């Protein structure tokens, strides 16, 4: 349920409503908007108190929210949200953000060289995994804490903000202290303890769709983070598992405009994992931009045939530059520029 305040409601009136909701044993999350504040009101008995709350000073109306996801829905928050990673604003028509870098941090040379190359080509943020989820326990699982230090070095050298994955609640504090944005990977989309922990720390969260998750399940996972008080969530479509085996996953292009219709949260596309083939990455990236994505997540490696993970879907520096040269025309066709690196 949403308690919508009048445009001219005072802070004291808003605080009074929040206090009354708490006194009723419900949880209240104020959602300041451009024009007025709404107060998300949650709890099994919330609807029973609708009349009482509507009579409080400063209240304009009560809106019963019909979606199972609430804080992530447009019903609760009609305007597009902007989420900032370091100095890059994503969503609500902001310039397209390109988050690029290796699947995994492998070494200082590989990380710094890739960061410099993607920056020179126009990427606005660096990605790279220090903690890697791995289907097989015998495969590379990341450099861990020393990988985080290499990412910090890459940030110092290039000025690019860093997006990196966190695998477990126990690592959230450390990763949050080093990264500019925490990635929750597809395999952890429904790791509810991890979602809670990311909701309780201040850095933005890039939440990837699970490989067999519905759009509604993705939004319910985002809800966990939002309900803990962290409103800076970016959704990521990264392909889903289907019967098609020529590609690693089937990139769900529908999900982009659908998520943007259902939710105010920014949506980014990951055509690297979405296709699994380097030669499909650029066309699917362009399609995602045309479909309204607010940003892209692209895997880039200095030597994909030597990559410890995801080499076949990684772009060489040259292929990444070529993609970056193609982006502005498609982005302009749907009315948005590409974020410029300074
Ligand atoms: C990744 O971003 O490298 C990754 C492991 O992605 P996903 O969780 O989408 O498989
Ligand atoms: Mn990867």
PDB file of N, CA and C in Angstrom, residues 110-195:
ATOM      1  N   UNK A 110      47.016  -7.556 -17.033  1.00  0.00           N
ATOM      2  CA  UNK A 110      45.764  -7.758 -17.779  1.00  0.00           C
ATOM      3  C   UNK A 110      44.692  -6.759 -17.328  1.00  0.00           C
ATOM      4  N   UNK A 111      44.630  -6.501 -16.033  1.00  0.00           N
ATOM      5  CA  UNK A 111      43.564  -5.629 -15.509  1.00  0.00           C
ATOM      6  C   UNK A 111      43.811  -4.173 -15.906  1.00  0.00           C
ATOM      7  N   UNK A 112      45.060  -3.715 -15.715  1.00  0.00           N
ATOM      8  CA  UNK A 112      45.347  -2.301 -16.029  1.00  0.00           C
ATOM      9  C   UNK A 112      45.257  -2.074 -17.542  1.00  0.00           C
ATOM     10  N   UNK A 113      45.800  -3.011 -18.312  1.00  0.00           N
ATOM     11  CA  UNK A 113      45.767  -2.840 -19.776  1.00  0.00           C
ATOM     12  C   UNK A 113      44.321  -2.795 -20.266  1.00  0.00           C
ATOM     13  N   UNK A 114      43.478  -3.649 -19.708  1.00  0.00           N
ATOM     14  CA  UNK A 114      42.077  -3.667 -20.162  1.00  0.00           C
ATOM     15  C   UNK A 114      41.370  -2.388 -19.723  1.00  0.00           C
ATOM     16  N   UNK A 115      41.631  -1.971 -18.490  1.00  0.00           N
ATOM     17  CA  UNK A 115      40.989  -0.734 -18.007  1.00  0.00           C
ATOM     18  C   UNK A 115      41.376   0.444 -18.899  1.00  0.00           C
ATOM     19  N   UNK A 116      42.661   0.520 -19.252  1.00  0.00           N
ATOM     20  CA  UNK A 116      43.104   1.637 -20.099  1.00  0.00           C
ATOM     21  C   UNK A 116      42.484   1.558 -21.491  1.00  0.00           C
ATOM     22  N   UNK A 117      42.402   0.344 -22.014  1.00  0.00           N
ATOM     23  CA  UNK A 117      41.859   0.188 -23.374  1.00  0.00           C
ATOM     24  C   UNK A 117      40.369   0.527 -23.413  1.00  0.00           C
ATOM     25  N   UNK A 118      39.613   0.058 -22.419  1.00  0.00           N
ATOM     26  CA  UNK A 118      38.164   0.332 -22.483  1.00  0.00           C
ATOM     27  C   UNK A 118      37.907   1.822 -22.224  1.00  0.00           C
ATOM     28  N   UNK A 119      38.739   2.412 -21.383  1.00  0.00           N
ATOM     29  CA  UNK A 119      38.560   3.842 -21.144  1.00  0.00           C
ATOM     30  C   UNK A 119      38.853   4.631 -22.419  1.00  0.00           C
ATOM     31  N   UNK A 120      39.940   4.270 -23.078  1.00  0.00           N
ATOM     32  CA  UNK A 120      40.303   4.988 -24.305  1.00  0.00           C
ATOM     33  C   UNK A 120      39.211   4.838 -25.366  1.00  0.00           C
ATOM     34  N   UNK A 121      38.531   3.694 -25.354  1.00  0.00           N
ATOM     35  CA  UNK A 121      37.480   3.470 -26.356  1.00  0.00           C
ATOM     36  C   UNK A 121      36.162   4.134 -25.969  1.00  0.00           C
ATOM     37  N   UNK A 122      36.073   4.649 -24.717  1.00  0.00           N
ATOM     38  CA  UNK A 122      34.867   5.393 -24.333  1.00  0.00           C
ATOM     39  C   UNK A 122      34.001   4.742 -23.269  1.00  0.00           C
ATOM     40  N   UNK A 123      34.456   3.631 -22.657  1.00  0.00           N
ATOM     41  CA  UNK A 123      33.658   3.047 -21.571  1.00  0.00           C
ATOM     42  C   UNK A 123      33.610   4.011 -20.405  1.00  0.00           C
ATOM     43  N   UNK A 124      32.511   3.969 -19.636  1.00  0.00           N
ATOM     44  CA  UNK A 124      32.415   4.891 -18.509  1.00  0.00           C
ATOM     45  C   UNK A 124      32.682   4.226 -17.171  1.00  0.00           C
ATOM     46  N   UNK A 125      32.676   2.882 -17.113  1.00  0.00           N
ATOM     47  CA  UNK A 125      32.953   2.166 -15.870  1.00  0.00           C
ATOM     48  C   UNK A 125      33.704   0.878 -16.201  1.00  0.00           C
ATOM     49  N   UNK A 126      34.460   0.394 -15.203  1.00  0.00           N
ATOM     50  CA  UNK A 126      35.228  -0.849 -15.376  1.00  0.00           C
ATOM     51  C   UNK A 126      34.513  -1.993 -14.659  1.00  0.00           C
ATOM     52  N   UNK A 127      34.425  -3.148 -15.308  1.00  0.00           N
ATOM     53  CA  UNK A 127      33.928  -4.341 -14.635  1.00  0.00           C
ATOM     54  C   UNK A 127      35.057  -5.370 -14.566  1.00  0.00           C
ATOM     55  N   UNK A 128      34.962  -6.288 -13.600  1.00  0.00           N
ATOM     56  CA  UNK A 128      35.945  -7.358 -13.499  1.00  0.00           C
ATOM     57  C   UNK A 128      35.668  -8.120 -12.223  1.00  0.00           C
ATOM     58  N   UNK A 129      35.730  -9.448 -12.299  1.00  0.00           N
ATOM     59  CA  UNK A 129      35.404 -10.271 -11.134  1.00  0.00           C
ATOM     60  C   UNK A 129      36.649 -10.678 -10.363  1.00  0.00           C
ATOM     61  N   UNK A 130      36.654 -10.366  -9.049  1.00  0.00           N
ATOM     62  CA  UNK A 130      37.711 -10.867  -8.163  1.00  0.00           C
ATOM     63  C   UNK A 130      37.229 -12.169  -7.516  1.00  0.00           C
ATOM     64  N   UNK A 131      35.951 -12.218  -7.214  1.00  0.00           N
ATOM     65  CA  UNK A 131      35.312 -13.436  -6.693  1.00  0.00           C
ATOM     66  C   UNK A 131      34.421 -13.962  -7.806  1.00  0.00           C
ATOM     67  N   UNK A 132      34.744 -15.145  -8.336  1.00  0.00           N
ATOM     68  CA  UNK A 132      34.011 -15.659  -9.496  1.00  0.00           C
ATOM     69  C   UNK A 132      33.145 -16.854  -9.118  1.00  0.00           C
ATOM     70  N   UNK A 133      31.891 -16.834  -9.529  1.00  0.00           N
ATOM     71  CA  UNK A 133      31.080 -18.034  -9.387  1.00  0.00           C
ATOM     72  C   UNK A 133      31.550 -19.035 -10.444  1.00  0.00           C
ATOM     73  N   UNK A 134      31.622 -20.295 -10.085  1.00  0.00           N
ATOM     74  CA  UNK A 134      32.112 -21.267 -11.058  1.00  0.00           C
ATOM     75  C   UNK A 134      31.256 -22.525 -10.998  1.00  0.00           C
ATOM     76  N   UNK A 135      30.794 -22.958 -12.167  1.00  0.00           N
ATOM     77  CA  UNK A 135      29.947 -24.156 -12.201  1.00  0.00           C
ATOM     78  C   UNK A 135      30.730 -25.363 -11.703  1.00  0.00           C
ATOM     79  N   UNK A 136      32.013 -25.425 -12.063  1.00  0.00           N
ATOM     80  CA  UNK A 136      32.846 -26.540 -11.608  1.00  0.00           C
ATOM     81  C   UNK A 136      33.795 -26.061 -10.513  1.00  0.00           C
ATOM     82  N   UNK A 137      33.946 -26.850  -9.446  1.00  0.00           N
ATOM     83  CA  UNK A 137      34.883 -26.447  -8.389  1.00  0.00           C
ATOM     84  C   UNK A 137      36.336 -26.516  -8.843  1.00  0.00           C
ATOM     85  N   UNK A 138      36.593 -27.135 -10.004  1.00  0.00           N
ATOM     86  CA  UNK A 138      37.979 -27.279 -10.485  1.00  0.00           C
ATOM     87  C   UNK A 138      38.399 -26.117 -11.379  1.00  0.00           C
ATOM     88  N   UNK A 139      37.467 -25.238 -11.727  1.00  0.00           N
ATOM     89  CA  UNK A 139      37.801 -24.119 -12.604  1.00  0.00           C
ATOM     90  C   UNK A 139      38.205 -22.893 -11.783  1.00  0.00           C
ATOM     91  N   UNK A 140      38.715 -21.889 -12.501  1.00  0.00           N
ATOM     92  CA  UNK A 140      39.206 -20.664 -11.854  1.00  0.00           C
ATOM     93  C   UNK A 140      38.081 -19.979 -11.067  1.00  0.00           C
ATOM     94  N   UNK A 141      38.375 -19.645  -9.820  1.00  0.00           N
ATOM     95  CA  UNK A 141      37.346 -19.050  -8.969  1.00  0.00           C
ATOM     96  C   UNK A 141      37.708 -17.636  -8.527  1.00  0.00           C
ATOM     97  N   UNK A 142      38.679 -17.050  -9.205  1.00  0.00           N
ATOM     98  CA  UNK A 142      39.002 -15.647  -8.952  1.00  0.00           C
ATOM     99  C   UNK A 142      40.159 -15.472  -7.986  1.00  0.00           C
ATOM    100  N   UNK A 143      40.762 -14.271  -8.019  1.00  0.00           N
ATOM    101  CA  UNK A 143      41.914 -13.984  -7.153  1.00  0.00           C
ATOM    102  C   UNK A 143      41.490 -13.553  -5.750  1.00  0.00           C
ATOM    103  N   UNK A 144      40.199 -13.311  -5.558  1.00  0.00           N
ATOM    104  CA  UNK A 144      39.725 -12.918  -4.232  1.00  0.00           C
ATOM    105  C   UNK A 144      40.190 -11.517  -3.850  1.00  0.00           C
ATOM    106  N   UNK A 145      40.566 -11.358  -2.571  1.00  0.00           N
ATOM    107  CA  UNK A 145      40.875 -10.020  -2.048  1.00  0.00           C
ATOM    108  C   UNK A 145      41.986  -9.333  -2.845  1.00  0.00           C
ATOM    109  N   UNK A 146      42.979 -10.099  -3.327  1.00  0.00           N
ATOM    110  CA  UNK A 146      44.059  -9.435  -4.076  1.00  0.00           C
ATOM    111  C   UNK A 146      43.534  -8.913  -5.418  1.00  0.00           C
ATOM    112  N   UNK A 147      42.512  -9.557  -5.950  1.00  0.00           N
ATOM    113  CA  UNK A 147      41.869  -9.056  -7.174  1.00  0.00           C
ATOM    114  C   UNK A 147      41.191  -7.713  -6.927  1.00  0.00           C
ATOM    115  N   UNK A 148      40.609  -7.559  -5.742  1.00  0.00           N
ATOM    116  CA  UNK A 148      39.978  -6.262  -5.407  1.00  0.00           C
ATOM    117  C   UNK A 148      41.022  -5.151  -5.394  1.00  0.00           C
ATOM    118  N   UNK A 149      42.224  -5.484  -4.885  1.00  0.00           N
ATOM    119  CA  UNK A 149      43.284  -4.466  -4.844  1.00  0.00           C
ATOM    120  C   UNK A 149      43.693  -4.071  -6.261  1.00  0.00           C
ATOM    121  N   UNK A 150      43.758  -5.050  -7.163  1.00  0.00           N
ATOM    122  CA  UNK A 150      44.109  -4.730  -8.558  1.00  0.00           C
ATOM    123  C   UNK A 150      43.049  -3.841  -9.197  1.00  0.00           C
ATOM    124  N   UNK A 151      41.793  -4.087  -8.865  1.00  0.00           N
ATOM    125  CA  UNK A 151      40.731  -3.227  -9.398  1.00  0.00           C
ATOM    126  C   UNK A 151      40.877  -1.803  -8.859  1.00  0.00           C
ATOM    127  N   UNK A 152      41.252  -1.692  -7.586  1.00  0.00           N
ATOM    128  CA  UNK A 152      41.467  -0.343  -7.022  1.00  0.00           C
ATOM    129  C   UNK A 152      42.622   0.347  -7.733  1.00  0.00           C
ATOM    130  N   UNK A 153      43.664  -0.422  -8.060  1.00  0.00           N
ATOM    131  CA  UNK A 153      44.787   0.166  -8.817  1.00  0.00           C
ATOM    132  C   UNK A 153      44.310   0.639 -10.188  1.00  0.00           C
ATOM    133  N   UNK A 154      43.492  -0.180 -10.815  1.00  0.00           N
ATOM    134  CA  UNK A 154      42.986   0.189 -12.155  1.00  0.00           C
ATOM    135  C   UNK A 154      42.138   1.454 -12.063  1.00  0.00           C
ATOM    136  N   UNK A 155      41.380   1.581 -10.977  1.00  0.00           N
ATOM    137  CA  UNK A 155      40.592   2.810 -10.786  1.00  0.00           C
ATOM    138  C   UNK A 155      41.518   4.007 -10.639  1.00  0.00           C
ATOM    139  N   UNK A 156      42.597   3.823  -9.858  1.00  0.00           N
ATOM    140  CA  UNK A 156      43.526   4.941  -9.629  1.00  0.00           C
ATOM    141  C   UNK A 156      44.199   5.365 -10.940  1.00  0.00           C
ATOM    142  N   UNK A 157      44.498   4.384 -11.788  1.00  0.00           N
ATOM    143  CA  UNK A 157      45.203   4.695 -13.046  1.00  0.00           C
ATOM    144  C   UNK A 157      44.269   5.343 -14.067  1.00  0.00           C
ATOM    145  N   UNK A 158      43.018   4.861 -14.136  1.00  0.00           N
ATOM    146  CA  UNK A 158      42.137   5.312 -15.226  1.00  0.00           C
ATOM    147  C   UNK A 158      41.051   6.281 -14.777  1.00  0.00           C
ATOM    148  N   UNK A 159      40.761   6.306 -13.480  1.00  0.00           N
ATOM    149  CA  UNK A 159      39.644   7.122 -13.000  1.00  0.00           C
ATOM    150  C   UNK A 159      38.293   6.454 -13.189  1.00  0.00           C
ATOM    151  N   UNK A 160      38.270   5.229 -13.720  1.00  0.00           N
ATOM    152  CA  UNK A 160      36.979   4.556 -13.931  1.00  0.00           C
ATOM    153  C   UNK A 160      36.472   3.953 -12.618  1.00  0.00           C
ATOM    154  N   UNK A 161      35.179   4.128 -12.338  1.00  0.00           N
ATOM    155  CA  UNK A 161      34.554   3.443 -11.214  1.00  0.00           C
ATOM    156  C   UNK A 161      34.516   1.945 -11.475  1.00  0.00           C
ATOM    157  N   UNK A 162      34.460   1.162 -10.388  1.00  0.00           N
ATOM    158  CA  UNK A 162      34.610  -0.295 -10.495  1.00  0.00           C
ATOM    159  C   UNK A 162      33.321  -1.024 -10.093  1.00  0.00           C
ATOM    160  N   UNK A 163      32.903  -1.938 -10.968  1.00  0.00           N
ATOM    161  CA  UNK A 163      31.774  -2.838 -10.683  1.00  0.00           C
ATOM    162  C   UNK A 163      32.348  -4.236 -10.524  1.00  0.00           C
ATOM    163  N   UNK A 164      32.084  -4.877  -9.377  1.00  0.00           N
ATOM    164  CA  UNK A 164      32.642  -6.221  -9.185  1.00  0.00           C
ATOM    165  C   UNK A 164      31.681  -7.078  -8.370  1.00  0.00           C
ATOM    166  N   UNK A 165      31.773  -8.380  -8.580  1.00  0.00           N
ATOM    167  CA  UNK A 165      30.778  -9.292  -7.997  1.00  0.00           C
ATOM    168  C   UNK A 165      31.101  -9.636  -6.544  1.00  0.00           C
ATOM    169  N   UNK A 166      30.036  -9.802  -5.761  1.00  0.00           N
ATOM    170  CA  UNK A 166      30.182 -10.318  -4.402  1.00  0.00           C
ATOM    171  C   UNK A 166      29.392 -11.628  -4.343  1.00  0.00           C
ATOM    172  N   UNK A 167      30.029 -12.656  -3.771  1.00  0.00           N
ATOM    173  CA  UNK A 167      29.411 -13.988  -3.818  1.00  0.00           C
ATOM    174  C   UNK A 167      28.705 -14.367  -2.527  1.00  0.00           C
ATOM    175  N   UNK A 168      29.171 -13.813  -1.409  1.00  0.00           N
ATOM    176  CA  UNK A 168      28.580 -14.273  -0.151  1.00  0.00           C
ATOM    177  C   UNK A 168      28.409 -13.108   0.834  1.00  0.00           C
ATOM    178  N   UNK A 169      27.445 -13.212   1.736  1.00  0.00           N
ATOM    179  CA  UNK A 169      27.230 -12.123   2.705  1.00  0.00           C
ATOM    180  C   UNK A 169      28.500 -11.811   3.483  1.00  0.00           C
ATOM    181  N   UNK A 170      29.321 -12.827   3.754  1.00  0.00           N
ATOM    182  CA  UNK A 170      30.534 -12.601   4.553  1.00  0.00           C
ATOM    183  C   UNK A 170      31.512 -11.654   3.858  1.00  0.00           C
ATOM    184  N   UNK A 171      31.457 -11.575   2.530  1.00  0.00           N
ATOM    185  CA  UNK A 171      32.392 -10.719   1.784  1.00  0.00           C
ATOM    186  C   UNK A 171      31.828  -9.317   1.500  1.00  0.00           C
ATOM    187  N   UNK A 172      30.571  -9.075   1.858  1.00  0.00           N
ATOM    188  CA  UNK A 172      29.924  -7.823   1.433  1.00  0.00           C
ATOM    189  C   UNK A 172      30.666  -6.601   1.968  1.00  0.00           C
ATOM    190  N   UNK A 173      31.076  -6.656   3.243  1.00  0.00           N
ATOM    191  CA  UNK A 173      31.720  -5.473   3.816  1.00  0.00           C
ATOM    192  C   UNK A 173      33.018  -5.134   3.075  1.00  0.00           C
ATOM    193  N   UNK A 174      33.828  -6.155   2.823  1.00  0.00           N
ATOM    194  CA  UNK A 174      35.102  -5.921   2.138  1.00  0.00           C
ATOM    195  C   UNK A 174      34.862  -5.424   0.704  1.00  0.00           C
ATOM    196  N   UNK A 175      33.998  -6.112  -0.038  1.00  0.00           N
ATOM    197  CA  UNK A 175      33.774  -5.715  -1.440  1.00  0.00           C
ATOM    198  C   UNK A 175      33.179  -4.306  -1.486  1.00  0.00           C
ATOM    199  N   UNK A 176      32.271  -4.022  -0.559  1.00  0.00           N
ATOM    200  CA  UNK A 176      31.641  -2.701  -0.529  1.00  0.00           C
ATOM    201  C   UNK A 176      32.666  -1.606  -0.237  1.00  0.00           C
ATOM    202  N   UNK A 177      33.707  -1.943   0.531  1.00  0.00           N
ATOM    203  CA  UNK A 177      34.715  -0.917   0.850  1.00  0.00           C
ATOM    204  C   UNK A 177      35.649  -0.670  -0.328  1.00  0.00           C
ATOM    205  N   UNK A 178      35.717  -1.579  -1.298  1.00  0.00           N
ATOM    206  CA  UNK A 178      36.639  -1.436  -2.424  1.00  0.00           C
ATOM    207  C   UNK A 178      35.943  -1.068  -3.742  1.00  0.00           C
ATOM    208  N   UNK A 179      34.693  -1.515  -3.901  1.00  0.00           N
ATOM    209  CA  UNK A 179      34.015  -1.353  -5.194  1.00  0.00           C
ATOM    210  C   UNK A 179      33.159  -0.090  -5.213  1.00  0.00           C
ATOM    211  N   UNK A 180      32.808   0.365  -6.413  1.00  0.00           N
ATOM    212  CA  UNK A 180      31.849   1.455  -6.550  1.00  0.00           C
ATOM    213  C   UNK A 180      30.443   0.920  -6.763  1.00  0.00           C
ATOM    214  N   UNK A 181      30.348  -0.371  -7.141  1.00  0.00           N
ATOM    215  CA  UNK A 181      29.042  -1.011  -7.325  1.00  0.00           C
ATOM    216  C   UNK A 181      29.227  -2.508  -7.118  1.00  0.00           C
ATOM    217  N   UNK A 182      28.317  -3.123  -6.388  1.00  0.00           N
ATOM    218  CA  UNK A 182      28.383  -4.563  -6.142  1.00  0.00           C
ATOM    219  C   UNK A 182      27.516  -5.289  -7.160  1.00  0.00           C
ATOM    220  N   UNK A 183      28.095  -6.269  -7.814  1.00  0.00           N
ATOM    221  CA  UNK A 183      27.312  -7.093  -8.740  1.00  0.00           C
ATOM    222  C   UNK A 183      26.831  -8.344  -8.002  1.00  0.00           C
ATOM    223  N   UNK A 184      25.543  -8.653  -8.167  1.00  0.00           N
ATOM    224  CA  UNK A 184      25.031  -9.950  -7.708  1.00  0.00           C
ATOM    225  C   UNK A 184      24.793 -10.755  -8.979  1.00  0.00           C
ATOM    226  N   UNK A 185      25.479 -11.885  -9.093  1.00  0.00           N
ATOM    227  CA  UNK A 185      25.449 -12.660 -10.328  1.00  0.00           C
ATOM    228  C   UNK A 185      24.187 -13.485 -10.478  1.00  0.00           C
ATOM    229  N   UNK A 186      24.022 -13.991 -11.708  1.00  0.00           N
ATOM    230  CA  UNK A 186      22.825 -14.762 -12.049  1.00  0.00           C
ATOM    231  C   UNK A 186      22.591 -15.906 -11.061  1.00  0.00           C
ATOM    232  N   UNK A 187      23.683 -16.588 -10.708  1.00  0.00           N
ATOM    233  CA  UNK A 187      23.529 -17.768  -9.828  1.00  0.00           C
ATOM    234  C   UNK A 187      23.117 -17.391  -8.421  1.00  0.00           C
ATOM    235  N   UNK A 188      23.281 -16.139  -8.062  1.00  0.00           N
ATOM    236  CA  UNK A 188      22.945 -15.681  -6.707  1.00  0.00           C
ATOM    237  C   UNK A 188      21.704 -14.803  -6.665  1.00  0.00           C
ATOM    238  N   UNK A 189      20.966 -14.731  -7.787  1.00  0.00           N
ATOM    239  CA  UNK A 189      19.823 -13.806  -7.805  1.00  0.00           C
ATOM    240  C   UNK A 189      18.830 -14.105  -6.690  1.00  0.00           C
ATOM    241  N   UNK A 190      18.736 -15.363  -6.310  1.00  0.00           N
ATOM    242  CA  UNK A 190      17.810 -15.693  -5.216  1.00  0.00           C
ATOM    243  C   UNK A 190      18.548 -16.148  -3.959  1.00  0.00           C
ATOM    244  N   UNK A 191      19.751 -15.654  -3.780  1.00  0.00           N
ATOM    245  CA  UNK A 191      20.456 -15.870  -2.513  1.00  0.00           C
ATOM    246  C   UNK A 191      19.963 -14.750  -1.580  1.00  0.00           C
ATOM    247  N   UNK A 192      18.927 -15.076  -0.826  1.00  0.00           N
ATOM    248  CA  UNK A 192      18.209 -14.020  -0.111  1.00  0.00           C
ATOM    249  C   UNK A 192      19.057 -13.381   0.994  1.00  0.00           C
ATOM    250  N   UNK A 193      19.945 -14.173   1.599  1.00  0.00           N
ATOM    251  CA  UNK A 193      20.825 -13.595   2.625  1.00  0.00           C
ATOM    252  C   UNK A 193      21.767 -12.577   1.980  1.00  0.00           C
ATOM    253  N   UNK A 194      22.227 -12.880   0.762  1.00  0.00           N
ATOM    254  CA  UNK A 194      23.118 -11.947   0.054  1.00  0.00           C
ATOM    255  C   UNK A 194      22.356 -10.682  -0.363  1.00  0.00           C
ATOM    256  N   UNK A 195      21.124 -10.851  -0.821  1.00  0.00           N
ATOM    257  CA  UNK A 195      20.305  -9.689  -1.196  1.00  0.00           C
ATOM    258  C   UNK A 195      20.102  -8.782   0.021  1.00  0.00           C
TER     259      UNK A 195
END
